[in-house]
PDB file of C-alpha atoms in Angstrom:
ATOM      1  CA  UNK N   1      24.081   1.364 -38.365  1.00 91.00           C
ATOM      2  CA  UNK N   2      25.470   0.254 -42.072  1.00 95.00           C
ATOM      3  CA  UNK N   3      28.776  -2.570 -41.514  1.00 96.00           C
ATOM      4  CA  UNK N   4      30.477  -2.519 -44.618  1.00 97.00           C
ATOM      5  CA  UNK N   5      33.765  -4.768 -44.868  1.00 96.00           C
ATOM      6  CA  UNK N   6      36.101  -6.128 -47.915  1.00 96.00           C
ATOM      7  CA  UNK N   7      37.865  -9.818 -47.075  1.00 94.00           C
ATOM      8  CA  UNK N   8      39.822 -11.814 -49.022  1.00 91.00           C
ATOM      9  CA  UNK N   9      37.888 -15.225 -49.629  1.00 91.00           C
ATOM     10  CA  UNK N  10      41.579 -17.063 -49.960  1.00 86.00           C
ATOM     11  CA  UNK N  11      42.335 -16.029 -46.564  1.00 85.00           C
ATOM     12  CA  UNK N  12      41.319 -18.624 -44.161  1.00 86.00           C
ATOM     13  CA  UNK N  13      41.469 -16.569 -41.422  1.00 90.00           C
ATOM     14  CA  UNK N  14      38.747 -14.439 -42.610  1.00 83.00           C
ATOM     15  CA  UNK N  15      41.076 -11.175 -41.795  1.00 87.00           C
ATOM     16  CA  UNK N  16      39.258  -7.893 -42.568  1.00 91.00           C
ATOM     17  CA  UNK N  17      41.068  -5.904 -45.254  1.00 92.00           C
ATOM     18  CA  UNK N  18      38.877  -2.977 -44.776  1.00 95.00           C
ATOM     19  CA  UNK N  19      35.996  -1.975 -42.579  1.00 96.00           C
ATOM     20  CA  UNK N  20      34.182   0.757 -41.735  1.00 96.00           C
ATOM     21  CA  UNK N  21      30.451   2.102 -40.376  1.00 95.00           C
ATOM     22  CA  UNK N  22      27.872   4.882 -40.650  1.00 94.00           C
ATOM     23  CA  UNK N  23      25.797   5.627 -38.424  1.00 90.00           C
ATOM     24  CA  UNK N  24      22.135   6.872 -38.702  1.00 90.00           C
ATOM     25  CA  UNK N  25      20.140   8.695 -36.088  1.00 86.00           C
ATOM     26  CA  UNK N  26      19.922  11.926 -34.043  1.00 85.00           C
ATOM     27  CA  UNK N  27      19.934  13.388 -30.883  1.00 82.00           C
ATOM     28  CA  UNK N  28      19.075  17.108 -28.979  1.00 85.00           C
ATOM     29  CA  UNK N  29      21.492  19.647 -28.043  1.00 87.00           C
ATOM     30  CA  UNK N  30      20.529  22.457 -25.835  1.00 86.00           C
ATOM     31  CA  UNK N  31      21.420  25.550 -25.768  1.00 89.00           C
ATOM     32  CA  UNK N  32      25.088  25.933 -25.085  1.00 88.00           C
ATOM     33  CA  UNK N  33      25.725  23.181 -27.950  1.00 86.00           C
ATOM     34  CA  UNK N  34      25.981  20.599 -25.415  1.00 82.00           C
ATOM     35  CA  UNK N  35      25.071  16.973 -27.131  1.00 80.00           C
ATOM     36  CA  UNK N  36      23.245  14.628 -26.380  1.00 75.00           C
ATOM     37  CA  UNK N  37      21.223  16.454 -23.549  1.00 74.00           C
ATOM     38  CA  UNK N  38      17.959  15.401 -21.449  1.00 72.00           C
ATOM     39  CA  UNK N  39      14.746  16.369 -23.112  1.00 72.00           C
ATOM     40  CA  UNK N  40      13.812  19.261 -20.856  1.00 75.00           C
ATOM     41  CA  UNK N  41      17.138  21.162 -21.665  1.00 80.00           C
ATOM     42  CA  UNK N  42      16.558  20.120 -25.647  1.00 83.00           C
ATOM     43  CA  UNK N  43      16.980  23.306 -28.188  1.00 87.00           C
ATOM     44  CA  UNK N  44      17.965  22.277 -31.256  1.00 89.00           C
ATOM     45  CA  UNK N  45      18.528  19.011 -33.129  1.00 87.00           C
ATOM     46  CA  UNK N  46      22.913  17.721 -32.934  1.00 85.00           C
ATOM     47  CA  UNK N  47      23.535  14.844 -34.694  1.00 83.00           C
ATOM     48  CA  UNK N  48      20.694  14.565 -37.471  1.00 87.00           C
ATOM     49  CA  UNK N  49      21.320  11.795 -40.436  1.00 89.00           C
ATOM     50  CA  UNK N  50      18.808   9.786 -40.996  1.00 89.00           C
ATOM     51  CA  UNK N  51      17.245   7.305 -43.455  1.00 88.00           C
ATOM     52  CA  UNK N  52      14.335   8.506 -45.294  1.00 87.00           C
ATOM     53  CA  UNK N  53      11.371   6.063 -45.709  1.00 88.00           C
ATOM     54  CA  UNK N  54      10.856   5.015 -49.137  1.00 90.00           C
ATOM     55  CA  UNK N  55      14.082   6.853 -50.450  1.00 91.00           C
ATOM     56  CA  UNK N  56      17.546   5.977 -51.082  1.00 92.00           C
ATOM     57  CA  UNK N  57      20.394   6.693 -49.292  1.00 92.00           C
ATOM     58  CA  UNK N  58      23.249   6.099 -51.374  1.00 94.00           C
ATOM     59  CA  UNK N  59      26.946   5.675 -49.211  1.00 95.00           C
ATOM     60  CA  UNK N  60      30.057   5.135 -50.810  1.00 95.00           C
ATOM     61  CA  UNK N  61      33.425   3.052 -49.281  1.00 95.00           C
ATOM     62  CA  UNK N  62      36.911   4.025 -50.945  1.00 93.00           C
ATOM     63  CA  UNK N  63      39.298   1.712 -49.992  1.00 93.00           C
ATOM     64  CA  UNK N  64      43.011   0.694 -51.474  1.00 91.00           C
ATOM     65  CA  UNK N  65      43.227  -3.068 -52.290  1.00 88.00           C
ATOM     66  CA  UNK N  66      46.111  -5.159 -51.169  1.00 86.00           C
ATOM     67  CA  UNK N  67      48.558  -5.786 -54.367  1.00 88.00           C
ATOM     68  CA  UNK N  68      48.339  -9.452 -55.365  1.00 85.00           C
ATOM     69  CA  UNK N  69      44.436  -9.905 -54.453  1.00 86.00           C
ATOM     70  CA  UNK N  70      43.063 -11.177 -56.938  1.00 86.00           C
ATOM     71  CA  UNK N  71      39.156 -11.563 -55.422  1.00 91.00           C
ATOM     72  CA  UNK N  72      37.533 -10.276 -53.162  1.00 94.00           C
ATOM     73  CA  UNK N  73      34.186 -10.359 -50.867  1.00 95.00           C
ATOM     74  CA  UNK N  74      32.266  -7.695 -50.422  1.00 96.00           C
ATOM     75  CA  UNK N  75      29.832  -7.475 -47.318  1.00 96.00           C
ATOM     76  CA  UNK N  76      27.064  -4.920 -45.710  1.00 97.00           C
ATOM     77  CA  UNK N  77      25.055  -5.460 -43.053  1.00 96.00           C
ATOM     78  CA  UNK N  78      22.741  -2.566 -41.963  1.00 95.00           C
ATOM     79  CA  UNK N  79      21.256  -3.535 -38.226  1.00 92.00           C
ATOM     80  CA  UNK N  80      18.750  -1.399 -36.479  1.00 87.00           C
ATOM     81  CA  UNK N  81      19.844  -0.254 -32.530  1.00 78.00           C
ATOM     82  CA  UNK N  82      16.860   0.044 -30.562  1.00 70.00           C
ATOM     83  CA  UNK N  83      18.945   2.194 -27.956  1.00 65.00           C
ATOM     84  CA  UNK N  84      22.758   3.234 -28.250  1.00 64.00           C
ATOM     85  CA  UNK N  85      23.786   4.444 -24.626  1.00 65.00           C
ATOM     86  CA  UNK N  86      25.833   7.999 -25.064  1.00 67.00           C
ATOM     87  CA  UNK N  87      28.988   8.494 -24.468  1.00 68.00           C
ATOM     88  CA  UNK N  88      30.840   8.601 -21.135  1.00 70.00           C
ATOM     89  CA  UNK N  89      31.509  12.722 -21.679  1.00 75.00           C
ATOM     90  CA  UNK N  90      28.080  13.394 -22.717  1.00 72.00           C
ATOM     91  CA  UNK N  91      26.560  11.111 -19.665  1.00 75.00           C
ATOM     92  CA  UNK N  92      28.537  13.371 -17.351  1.00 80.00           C
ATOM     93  CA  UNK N  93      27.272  16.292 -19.282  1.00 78.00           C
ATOM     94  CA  UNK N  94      23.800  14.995 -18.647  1.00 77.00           C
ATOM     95  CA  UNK N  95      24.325  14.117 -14.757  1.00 82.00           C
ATOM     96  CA  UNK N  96      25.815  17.573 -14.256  1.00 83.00           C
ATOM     97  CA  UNK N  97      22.559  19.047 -15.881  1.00 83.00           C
ATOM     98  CA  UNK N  98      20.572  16.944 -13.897  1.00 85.00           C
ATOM     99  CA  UNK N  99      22.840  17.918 -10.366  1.00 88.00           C
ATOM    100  CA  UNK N 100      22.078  21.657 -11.565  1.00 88.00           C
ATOM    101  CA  UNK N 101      18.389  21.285 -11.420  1.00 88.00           C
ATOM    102  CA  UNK N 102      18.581  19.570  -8.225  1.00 91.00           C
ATOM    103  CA  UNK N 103      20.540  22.584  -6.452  1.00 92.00           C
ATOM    104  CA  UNK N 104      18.140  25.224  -8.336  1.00 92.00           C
ATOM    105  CA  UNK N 105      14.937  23.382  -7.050  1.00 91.00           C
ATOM    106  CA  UNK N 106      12.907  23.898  -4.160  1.00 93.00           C
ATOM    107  CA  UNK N 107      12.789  21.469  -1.265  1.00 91.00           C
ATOM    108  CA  UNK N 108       9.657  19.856  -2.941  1.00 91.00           C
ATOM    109  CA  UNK N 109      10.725  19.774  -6.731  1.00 91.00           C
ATOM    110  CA  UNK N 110      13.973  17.731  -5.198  1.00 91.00           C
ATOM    111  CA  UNK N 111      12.032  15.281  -3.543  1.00 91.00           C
ATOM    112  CA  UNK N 112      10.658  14.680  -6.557  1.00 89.00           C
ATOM    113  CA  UNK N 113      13.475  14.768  -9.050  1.00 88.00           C
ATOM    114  CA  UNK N 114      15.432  12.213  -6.587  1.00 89.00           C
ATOM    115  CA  UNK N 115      12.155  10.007  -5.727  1.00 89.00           C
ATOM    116  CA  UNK N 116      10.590   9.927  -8.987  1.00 87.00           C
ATOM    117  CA  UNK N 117      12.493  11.332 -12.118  1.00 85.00           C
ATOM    118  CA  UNK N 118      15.889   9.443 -11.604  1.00 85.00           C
ATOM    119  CA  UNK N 119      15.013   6.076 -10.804  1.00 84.00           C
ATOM    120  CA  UNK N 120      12.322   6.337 -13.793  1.00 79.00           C
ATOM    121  CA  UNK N 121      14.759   7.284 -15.965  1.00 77.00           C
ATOM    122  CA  UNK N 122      17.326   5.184 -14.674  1.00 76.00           C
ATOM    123  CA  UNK N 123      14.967   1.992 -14.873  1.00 73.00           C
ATOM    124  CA  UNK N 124      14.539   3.404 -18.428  1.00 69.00           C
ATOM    125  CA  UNK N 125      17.781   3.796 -19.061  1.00 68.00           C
ATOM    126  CA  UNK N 126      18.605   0.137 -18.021  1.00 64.00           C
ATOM    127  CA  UNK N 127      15.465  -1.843 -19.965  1.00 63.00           C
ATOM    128  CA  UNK N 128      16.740  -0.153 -22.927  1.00 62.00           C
ATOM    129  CA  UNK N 129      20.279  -1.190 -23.488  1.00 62.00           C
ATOM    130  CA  UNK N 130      19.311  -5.064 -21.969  1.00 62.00           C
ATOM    131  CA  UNK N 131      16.243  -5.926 -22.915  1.00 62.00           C
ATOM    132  CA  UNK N 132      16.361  -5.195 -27.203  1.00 68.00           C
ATOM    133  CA  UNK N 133      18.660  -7.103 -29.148  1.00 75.00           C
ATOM    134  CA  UNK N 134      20.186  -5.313 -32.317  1.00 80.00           C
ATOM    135  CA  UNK N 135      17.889  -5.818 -35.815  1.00 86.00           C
ATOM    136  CA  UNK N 136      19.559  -7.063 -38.438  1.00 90.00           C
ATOM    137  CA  UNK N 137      17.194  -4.762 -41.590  1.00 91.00           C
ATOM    138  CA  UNK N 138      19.854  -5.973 -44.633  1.00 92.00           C
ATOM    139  CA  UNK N 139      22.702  -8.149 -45.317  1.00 95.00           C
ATOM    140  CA  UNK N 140      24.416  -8.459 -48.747  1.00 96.00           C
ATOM    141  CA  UNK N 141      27.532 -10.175 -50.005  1.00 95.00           C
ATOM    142  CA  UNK N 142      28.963  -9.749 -53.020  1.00 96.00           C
ATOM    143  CA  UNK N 143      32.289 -11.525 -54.697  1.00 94.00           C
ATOM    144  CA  UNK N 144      34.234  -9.441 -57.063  1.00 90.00           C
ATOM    145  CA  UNK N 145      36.700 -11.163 -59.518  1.00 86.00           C
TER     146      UNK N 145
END
């Protein structure tokens, strides 16, 4: 994810005058365009912007500057998320796949899916958005006069 944010270094409050984000990353759909979706129902790639290695990814921030500032600071932080839970309407989309593969299973595959599948995933689920703090790749500042 790439913070970018414009203060005004007279300001002692430290008050944002701008801010805004990209995000990089992707995710599945599957085949109704649902996004993000478990990996077994996975079809096609949704959300797909990501960073290239090696290249450049150039992003630009327009942003109108408050009459009377005469400076200004300039900051970017880009942090890497090792896991970025979905949102609440796609987690419901994901638990109602899940509840359909439970009623189309047989006695044994349900067993399973409820014993072994859920909690894994679960677990998984849980590890991921408590135990990795977010990266921080880049940080620049810049004051512009």
């Amino acid at each position: 994810m790439l913070r970018f944010w414009a203060q005004d270094p007279n300001d002692p409050s430290g008050t944002e005058l701008y801010g805004d984000m990209r995000e990089y990353g992707f995710n599945f759909k599957d085949r109704k365009g649902n996004e993000p979706v478990m990996m077994e129902a996975a079809f096609a790639r949704g959300f797909d912007r990501t960073l290239r290695a090696g290249g450049t990814t150039v992003e630009r921030f327009v942003f109108p500057v408050p009459r009377g500032t005469r400076e200004l600071i300039l900051r970017a932080t880009l942090t890497y998320q090792y896991f970025v839970m979905p949102p609440g309407s796609a987690q419901e989309q994901m638990q109602a796949s899940i509840a359909d593969r439970i009623a189309s299973a047989s006695p044994e595959q349900q067993r399973h899916i409820l014993d072994v599948e859920v909690p894994a995933r679960m677990d998984a689920m849980h590890t991921l958005a408590s135990t990795y703090p977010d990266l921080v790749m880049a940080d620049a500042s810049t004051r512009l006069r």
